[in-house]
Amino acid sequence: MSIGSSVALYFIIWWLTLFAVLPWGIRTQEEDGKVVPGSASSAPARPLLLRKLVVTTILAAVLFSGVYYMLTAGFTLDDLPAYGPK
């Protein structure tokens, strides 16, 4: 696998992981009882974005290493039970 393909694959995995991690631990302004005037009451009170970016990066690295191993070890769709020869 080339460097460019690896970077592209990592970016895709990172982006998908980010959207999975974003809702973790969100408390809305309404739940905190401190709605900022001019904002939606459903807006996050403290989004904790830096923590979520770190968690996303770590999870994406773990997922990428698994996918990279499978791709470089020669696994194919035939190795999966649902897609293998019948």
mmCIF file of N, CA and C in Angstrom:
data_model
loop_
_atom_site.group_PDB
_atom_site.id
_atom_site.type_symbol
_atom_site.label_atom_id
_atom_site.label_comp_id
_atom_site.label_asym_id
_atom_site.label_seq_id
_atom_site.Cartn_x
_atom_site.Cartn_y
_atom_site.Cartn_z
ATOM 1 N N MET A 1 0.855 -1.164 0.000
ATOM 2 C CA MET A 1 0.000 0.000 0.000
ATOM 3 C C MET A 1 0.904 1.230 0.000
ATOM 4 N N SER A 2 0.621 2.166 -0.884
ATOM 5 C CA SER A 2 1.452 3.361 -0.994
ATOM 6 C C SER A 2 1.164 4.337 0.146
ATOM 7 N N ILE A 3 2.064 5.293 0.316
ATOM 8 C CA ILE A 3 1.904 6.306 1.366
ATOM 9 C C ILE A 3 0.641 7.124 1.132
ATOM 10 N N GLY A 4 0.411 7.509 -0.112
ATOM 11 C CA GLY A 4 -0.781 8.300 -0.425
ATOM 12 C C GLY A 4 -2.070 7.556 -0.110
ATOM 13 N N SER A 5 -2.100 6.266 -0.445
ATOM 14 C CA SER A 5 -3.288 5.458 -0.145
ATOM 15 C C SER A 5 -3.470 5.302 1.360
ATOM 16 N N SER A 6 -2.378 5.135 2.066
ATOM 17 C CA SER A 6 -2.449 4.993 3.523
ATOM 18 C C SER A 6 -2.974 6.267 4.180
ATOM 19 N N VAL A 7 -2.478 7.407 3.727
ATOM 20 C CA VAL A 7 -2.939 8.687 4.290
ATOM 21 C C VAL A 7 -4.415 8.897 3.978
ATOM 22 N N ALA A 8 -4.823 8.606 2.748
ATOM 23 C CA ALA A 8 -6.235 8.771 2.369
ATOM 24 C C ALA A 8 -7.132 7.841 3.190
ATOM 25 N N LEU A 9 -6.707 6.596 3.361
ATOM 26 C CA LEU A 9 -7.494 5.645 4.144
ATOM 27 C C LEU A 9 -7.573 6.076 5.602
ATOM 28 N N TYR A 10 -6.454 6.547 6.171
ATOM 29 C CA TYR A 10 -6.463 7.014 7.556
ATOM 30 C C TYR A 10 -7.397 8.209 7.701
ATOM 31 N N PHE A 11 -7.359 9.140 6.742
ATOM 32 C CA PHE A 11 -8.233 10.310 6.817
ATOM 33 C C PHE A 11 -9.703 9.908 6.787
ATOM 34 N N ILE A 12 -10.059 8.975 5.934
ATOM 35 C CA ILE A 12 -11.453 8.520 5.859
ATOM 36 C C ILE A 12 -11.864 7.858 7.167
ATOM 37 N N ILE A 13 -11.021 7.006 7.703
ATOM 38 C CA ILE A 13 -11.326 6.348 8.981
ATOM 39 C C ILE A 13 -11.418 7.388 10.095
ATOM 40 N N TRP A 14 -10.498 8.372 10.097
ATOM 41 C CA TRP A 14 -10.509 9.411 11.127
ATOM 42 C C TRP A 14 -11.802 10.215 11.054
ATOM 43 N N TRP A 15 -12.214 10.579 9.847
ATOM 44 C CA TRP A 15 -13.416 11.397 9.666
ATOM 45 C C TRP A 15 -14.670 10.642 10.139
ATOM 46 N N LEU A 16 -14.783 9.376 9.770
ATOM 47 C CA LEU A 16 -15.934 8.578 10.201
ATOM 48 C C LEU A 16 -15.930 8.383 11.719
ATOM 49 N N THR A 17 -14.751 8.186 12.278
ATOM 50 C CA THR A 17 -14.635 8.023 13.729
ATOM 51 C C THR A 17 -15.012 9.312 14.446
ATOM 52 N N LEU A 18 -14.641 10.454 13.875
ATOM 53 C CA LEU A 18 -14.998 11.741 14.482
ATOM 54 C C LEU A 18 -16.506 11.871 14.635
ATOM 55 N N PHE A 19 -17.244 11.515 13.588
ATOM 56 C CA PHE A 19 -18.695 11.635 13.675
ATOM 57 C C PHE A 19 -19.300 10.625 14.649
ATOM 58 N N ALA A 20 -18.614 9.535 14.894
ATOM 59 C CA ALA A 20 -19.090 8.584 15.896
ATOM 60 C C ALA A 20 -18.793 9.083 17.307
ATOM 61 N N VAL A 21 -17.712 9.841 17.481
ATOM 62 C CA VAL A 21 -17.275 10.294 18.808
ATOM 63 C C VAL A 21 -17.948 11.606 19.215
ATOM 64 N N LEU A 22 -18.325 12.445 18.271
ATOM 65 C CA LEU A 22 -18.870 13.769 18.603
ATOM 66 C C LEU A 22 -20.032 13.754 19.610
ATOM 67 N N PRO A 23 -20.983 12.842 19.532
ATOM 68 C CA PRO A 23 -22.094 12.904 20.492
ATOM 69 C C PRO A 23 -21.759 12.408 21.896
ATOM 70 N N TRP A 24 -20.592 11.840 22.109
ATOM 71 C CA TRP A 24 -20.252 11.289 23.422
ATOM 72 C C TRP A 24 -20.191 12.385 24.485
ATOM 73 N N GLY A 25 -20.941 12.218 25.550
ATOM 74 C CA GLY A 25 -20.866 13.100 26.714
ATOM 75 C C GLY A 25 -21.403 14.497 26.517
ATOM 76 N N ILE A 26 -22.252 14.702 25.541
ATOM 77 C CA ILE A 26 -22.800 16.042 25.293
ATOM 78 C C ILE A 26 -23.906 16.345 26.295
ATOM 79 N N ARG A 27 -23.809 17.528 26.892
ATOM 80 C CA ARG A 27 -24.884 18.063 27.715
ATOM 81 C C ARG A 27 -25.316 19.365 27.063
ATOM 82 N N THR A 28 -26.611 19.507 26.838
ATOM 83 C CA THR A 28 -27.110 20.709 26.184
ATOM 84 C C THR A 28 -27.147 21.869 27.171
ATOM 85 N N GLN A 29 -27.272 23.062 26.617
ATOM 86 C CA GLN A 29 -27.387 24.253 27.469
ATOM 87 C C GLN A 29 -28.652 24.188 28.314
ATOM 88 N N GLU A 30 -29.691 23.600 27.742
ATOM 89 C CA GLU A 30 -30.948 23.475 28.481
ATOM 90 C C GLU A 30 -30.784 22.538 29.673
ATOM 91 N N GLU A 31 -30.045 21.441 29.508
ATOM 92 C CA GLU A 31 -29.806 20.505 30.605
ATOM 93 C C GLU A 31 -28.973 21.151 31.708
ATOM 94 N N ASP A 32 -28.041 22.026 31.318
ATOM 95 C CA ASP A 32 -27.220 22.722 32.308
ATOM 96 C C ASP A 32 -27.945 23.902 32.939
ATOM 97 N N GLY A 33 -29.036 24.346 32.314
ATOM 98 C CA GLY A 33 -29.799 25.465 32.849
ATOM 99 C C GLY A 33 -29.163 26.817 32.556
ATOM 100 N N LYS A 34 -28.240 26.864 31.614
ATOM 101 C CA LYS A 34 -27.554 28.114 31.276
ATOM 102 C C LYS A 34 -27.624 28.341 29.773
ATOM 103 N N VAL A 35 -28.787 28.739 29.293
ATOM 104 C CA VAL A 35 -28.967 28.986 27.858
ATOM 105 C C VAL A 35 -28.438 30.377 27.531
ATOM 106 N N VAL A 36 -27.468 30.437 26.620
ATOM 107 C CA VAL A 36 -26.897 31.718 26.185
ATOM 108 C C VAL A 36 -27.903 32.397 25.267
ATOM 109 N N PRO A 37 -28.232 33.671 25.534
ATOM 110 C CA PRO A 37 -29.181 34.360 24.659
ATOM 111 C C PRO A 37 -28.689 34.378 23.214
ATOM 112 N N GLY A 38 -29.591 34.065 22.297
ATOM 113 C CA GLY A 38 -29.265 34.059 20.880
ATOM 114 C C GLY A 38 -28.800 32.711 20.363
ATOM 115 N N SER A 39 -28.688 31.712 21.238
ATOM 116 C CA SER A 39 -28.289 30.370 20.794
ATOM 117 C C SER A 39 -29.431 29.399 21.048
ATOM 118 N N ALA A 40 -29.353 28.285 20.366
ATOM 119 C CA ALA A 40 -30.388 27.259 20.543
ATOM 120 C C ALA A 40 -30.202 26.594 21.905
ATOM 121 N N SER A 41 -31.298 26.239 22.521
ATOM 122 C CA SER A 41 -31.197 25.581 23.828
ATOM 123 C C SER A 41 -30.614 24.177 23.704
ATOM 124 N N SER A 42 -30.609 23.640 22.493
ATOM 125 C CA SER A 42 -30.049 22.305 22.278
ATOM 126 C C SER A 42 -28.560 22.351 21.948
ATOM 127 N N ALA A 43 -27.971 23.530 21.929
ATOM 128 C CA ALA A 43 -26.534 23.657 21.663
ATOM 129 C C ALA A 43 -25.747 23.077 22.841
ATOM 130 N N PRO A 44 -24.591 22.481 22.576
ATOM 131 C CA PRO A 44 -23.817 21.911 23.670
ATOM 132 C C PRO A 44 -23.315 22.994 24.627
ATOM 133 N N ALA A 45 -23.353 22.686 25.909
ATOM 134 C CA ALA A 45 -22.860 23.623 26.916
ATOM 135 C C ALA A 45 -21.332 23.655 26.877
ATOM 136 N N ARG A 46 -20.720 22.500 26.862
ATOM 137 C CA ARG A 46 -19.261 22.375 26.753
ATOM 138 C C ARG A 46 -18.972 21.249 25.773
ATOM 139 N N PRO A 47 -18.584 21.565 24.534
ATOM 140 C CA PRO A 47 -18.413 20.510 23.528
ATOM 141 C C PRO A 47 -17.189 19.625 23.744
ATOM 142 N N LEU A 48 -16.178 20.085 24.510
ATOM 143 C CA LEU A 48 -14.967 19.294 24.785
ATOM 144 C C LEU A 48 -14.329 18.785 23.494
ATOM 145 N N LEU A 49 -14.152 19.687 22.534
ATOM 146 C CA LEU A 49 -13.669 19.288 21.212
ATOM 147 C C LEU A 49 -12.243 18.766 21.232
ATOM 148 N N LEU A 50 -11.363 19.359 22.027
ATOM 149 C CA LEU A 50 -9.975 18.897 22.054
ATOM 150 C C LEU A 50 -9.897 17.447 22.530
ATOM 151 N N ARG A 51 -10.637 17.127 23.572
ATOM 152 C CA ARG A 51 -10.665 15.745 24.078
ATOM 153 C C ARG A 51 -11.207 14.788 23.019
ATOM 154 N N LYS A 52 -12.246 15.213 22.306
ATOM 155 C CA LYS A 52 -12.842 14.364 21.274
ATOM 156 C C LYS A 52 -11.902 14.179 20.090
ATOM 157 N N LEU A 53 -11.116 15.194 19.750
ATOM 158 C CA LEU A 53 -10.150 15.062 18.671
ATOM 159 C C LEU A 53 -9.040 14.076 19.044
ATOM 160 N N VAL A 54 -8.614 14.109 20.301
ATOM 161 C CA VAL A 54 -7.584 13.166 20.762
ATOM 162 C C VAL A 54 -8.133 11.743 20.746
ATOM 163 N N VAL A 55 -9.335 11.553 21.264
ATOM 164 C CA VAL A 55 -9.953 10.219 21.271
ATOM 165 C C VAL A 55 -10.157 9.728 19.843
ATOM 166 N N THR A 56 -10.595 10.617 18.956
ATOM 167 C CA THR A 56 -10.791 10.249 17.553
ATOM 168 C C THR A 56 -9.485 9.804 16.922
ATOM 169 N N THR A 57 -8.416 10.527 17.177
ATOM 170 C CA THR A 57 -7.121 10.194 16.604
ATOM 171 C C THR A 57 -6.634 8.834 17.085
ATOM 172 N N ILE A 58 -6.801 8.557 18.365
ATOM 173 C CA ILE A 58 -6.359 7.265 18.921
ATOM 174 C C ILE A 58 -7.203 6.121 18.354
ATOM 175 N N LEU A 59 -8.526 6.283 18.361
ATOM 176 C CA LEU A 59 -9.400 5.232 17.826
ATOM 177 C C LEU A 59 -9.152 5.003 16.338
ATOM 178 N N ALA A 60 -8.964 6.082 15.589
ATOM 179 C CA ALA A 60 -8.713 5.944 14.156
ATOM 180 C C ALA A 60 -7.385 5.234 13.909
ATOM 181 N N ALA A 61 -6.379 5.497 14.740
ATOM 182 C CA ALA A 61 -5.092 4.812 14.585
ATOM 183 C C ALA A 61 -5.235 3.315 14.836
ATOM 184 N N VAL A 62 -6.020 2.943 15.845
ATOM 185 C CA VAL A 62 -6.236 1.528 16.132
ATOM 186 C C VAL A 62 -6.997 0.858 14.989
ATOM 187 N N LEU A 63 -8.059 1.504 14.529
ATOM 188 C CA LEU A 63 -8.838 0.944 13.413
ATOM 189 C C LEU A 63 -8.005 0.866 12.141
ATOM 190 N N PHE A 64 -7.224 1.915 11.870
ATOM 191 C CA PHE A 64 -6.385 1.923 10.677
ATOM 192 C C PHE A 64 -5.343 0.809 10.729
ATOM 193 N N SER A 65 -4.753 0.584 11.890
ATOM 194 C CA SER A 65 -3.748 -0.479 11.980
ATOM 195 C C SER A 65 -4.364 -1.845 11.690
ATOM 196 N N GLY A 66 -5.598 -2.069 12.142
ATOM 197 C CA GLY A 66 -6.281 -3.326 11.829
ATOM 198 C C GLY A 66 -6.583 -3.465 10.351
ATOM 199 N N VAL A 67 -7.080 -2.392 9.744
ATOM 200 C CA VAL A 67 -7.386 -2.429 8.310
ATOM 201 C C VAL A 67 -6.105 -2.577 7.507
ATOM 202 N N TYR A 68 -5.054 -1.863 7.901
ATOM 203 C CA TYR A 68 -3.777 -1.945 7.191
ATOM 204 C C TYR A 68 -3.209 -3.363 7.265
ATOM 205 N N TYR A 69 -3.296 -3.976 8.443
ATOM 206 C CA TYR A 69 -2.816 -5.360 8.585
ATOM 207 C C TYR A 69 -3.596 -6.295 7.661
ATOM 208 N N MET A 70 -4.913 -6.152 7.648
ATOM 209 C CA MET A 70 -5.724 -7.031 6.804
ATOM 210 C C MET A 70 -5.411 -6.843 5.326
ATOM 211 N N LEU A 71 -5.190 -5.610 4.908
ATOM 212 C CA LEU A 71 -4.902 -5.351 3.498
ATOM 213 C C LEU A 71 -3.518 -5.848 3.094
ATOM 214 N N THR A 72 -2.539 -5.714 3.980
ATOM 215 C CA THR A 72 -1.178 -6.118 3.629
ATOM 216 C C THR A 72 -0.928 -7.604 3.875
ATOM 217 N N ALA A 73 -1.756 -8.249 4.678
ATOM 218 C CA ALA A 73 -1.579 -9.678 4.954
ATOM 219 C C ALA A 73 -2.228 -10.545 3.879
ATOM 220 N N GLY A 74 -2.973 -9.933 2.976
ATOM 221 C CA GLY A 74 -3.545 -10.687 1.874
ATOM 222 C C GLY A 74 -4.973 -11.164 2.095
ATOM 223 N N PHE A 75 -5.661 -10.620 3.075
ATOM 224 C CA PHE A 75 -7.061 -10.984 3.271
ATOM 225 C C PHE A 75 -7.884 -10.464 2.108
ATOM 226 N N THR A 76 -8.893 -11.222 1.706
ATOM 227 C CA THR A 76 -9.809 -10.812 0.657
ATOM 228 C C THR A 76 -11.237 -11.012 1.142
ATOM 229 N N LEU A 77 -12.196 -10.619 0.325
ATOM 230 C CA LEU A 77 -13.595 -10.834 0.694
ATOM 231 C C LEU A 77 -13.925 -12.320 0.783
ATOM 232 N N ASP A 78 -13.174 -13.159 0.077
ATOM 233 C CA ASP A 78 -13.407 -14.601 0.147
ATOM 234 C C ASP A 78 -13.108 -15.165 1.534
ATOM 235 N N ASP A 79 -12.330 -14.443 2.331
ATOM 236 C CA ASP A 79 -12.010 -14.893 3.679
ATOM 237 C C ASP A 79 -13.135 -14.620 4.669
ATOM 238 N N LEU A 80 -14.086 -13.795 4.314
ATOM 239 C CA LEU A 80 -15.219 -13.505 5.180
ATOM 240 C C LEU A 80 -16.296 -14.560 4.995
ATOM 241 N N PRO A 81 -16.902 -15.030 6.084
ATOM 242 C CA PRO A 81 -17.895 -16.107 5.956
ATOM 243 C C PRO A 81 -19.085 -15.747 5.070
ATOM 244 N N ALA A 82 -19.540 -14.523 5.082
ATOM 245 C CA ALA A 82 -20.725 -14.161 4.302
ATOM 246 C C ALA A 82 -20.429 -14.076 2.805
ATOM 247 N N TYR A 83 -19.168 -13.824 2.454
ATOM 248 C CA TYR A 83 -18.807 -13.629 1.049
ATOM 249 C C TYR A 83 -17.984 -14.756 0.471
ATOM 250 N N GLY A 84 -17.571 -15.698 1.305
ATOM 251 C CA GLY A 84 -16.693 -16.774 0.850
ATOM 252 C C GLY A 84 -17.376 -17.752 -0.064
ATOM 253 N N PRO A 85 -16.584 -18.661 -0.619
ATOM 254 C CA PRO A 85 -17.169 -19.669 -1.507
ATOM 255 C C PRO A 85 -18.152 -20.555 -0.743
ATOM 256 N N LYS A 86 -19.184 -20.967 -1.445
ATOM 257 C CA LYS A 86 -20.245 -21.755 -0.790
ATOM 258 C C LYS A 86 -20.138 -23.206 -1.169
#
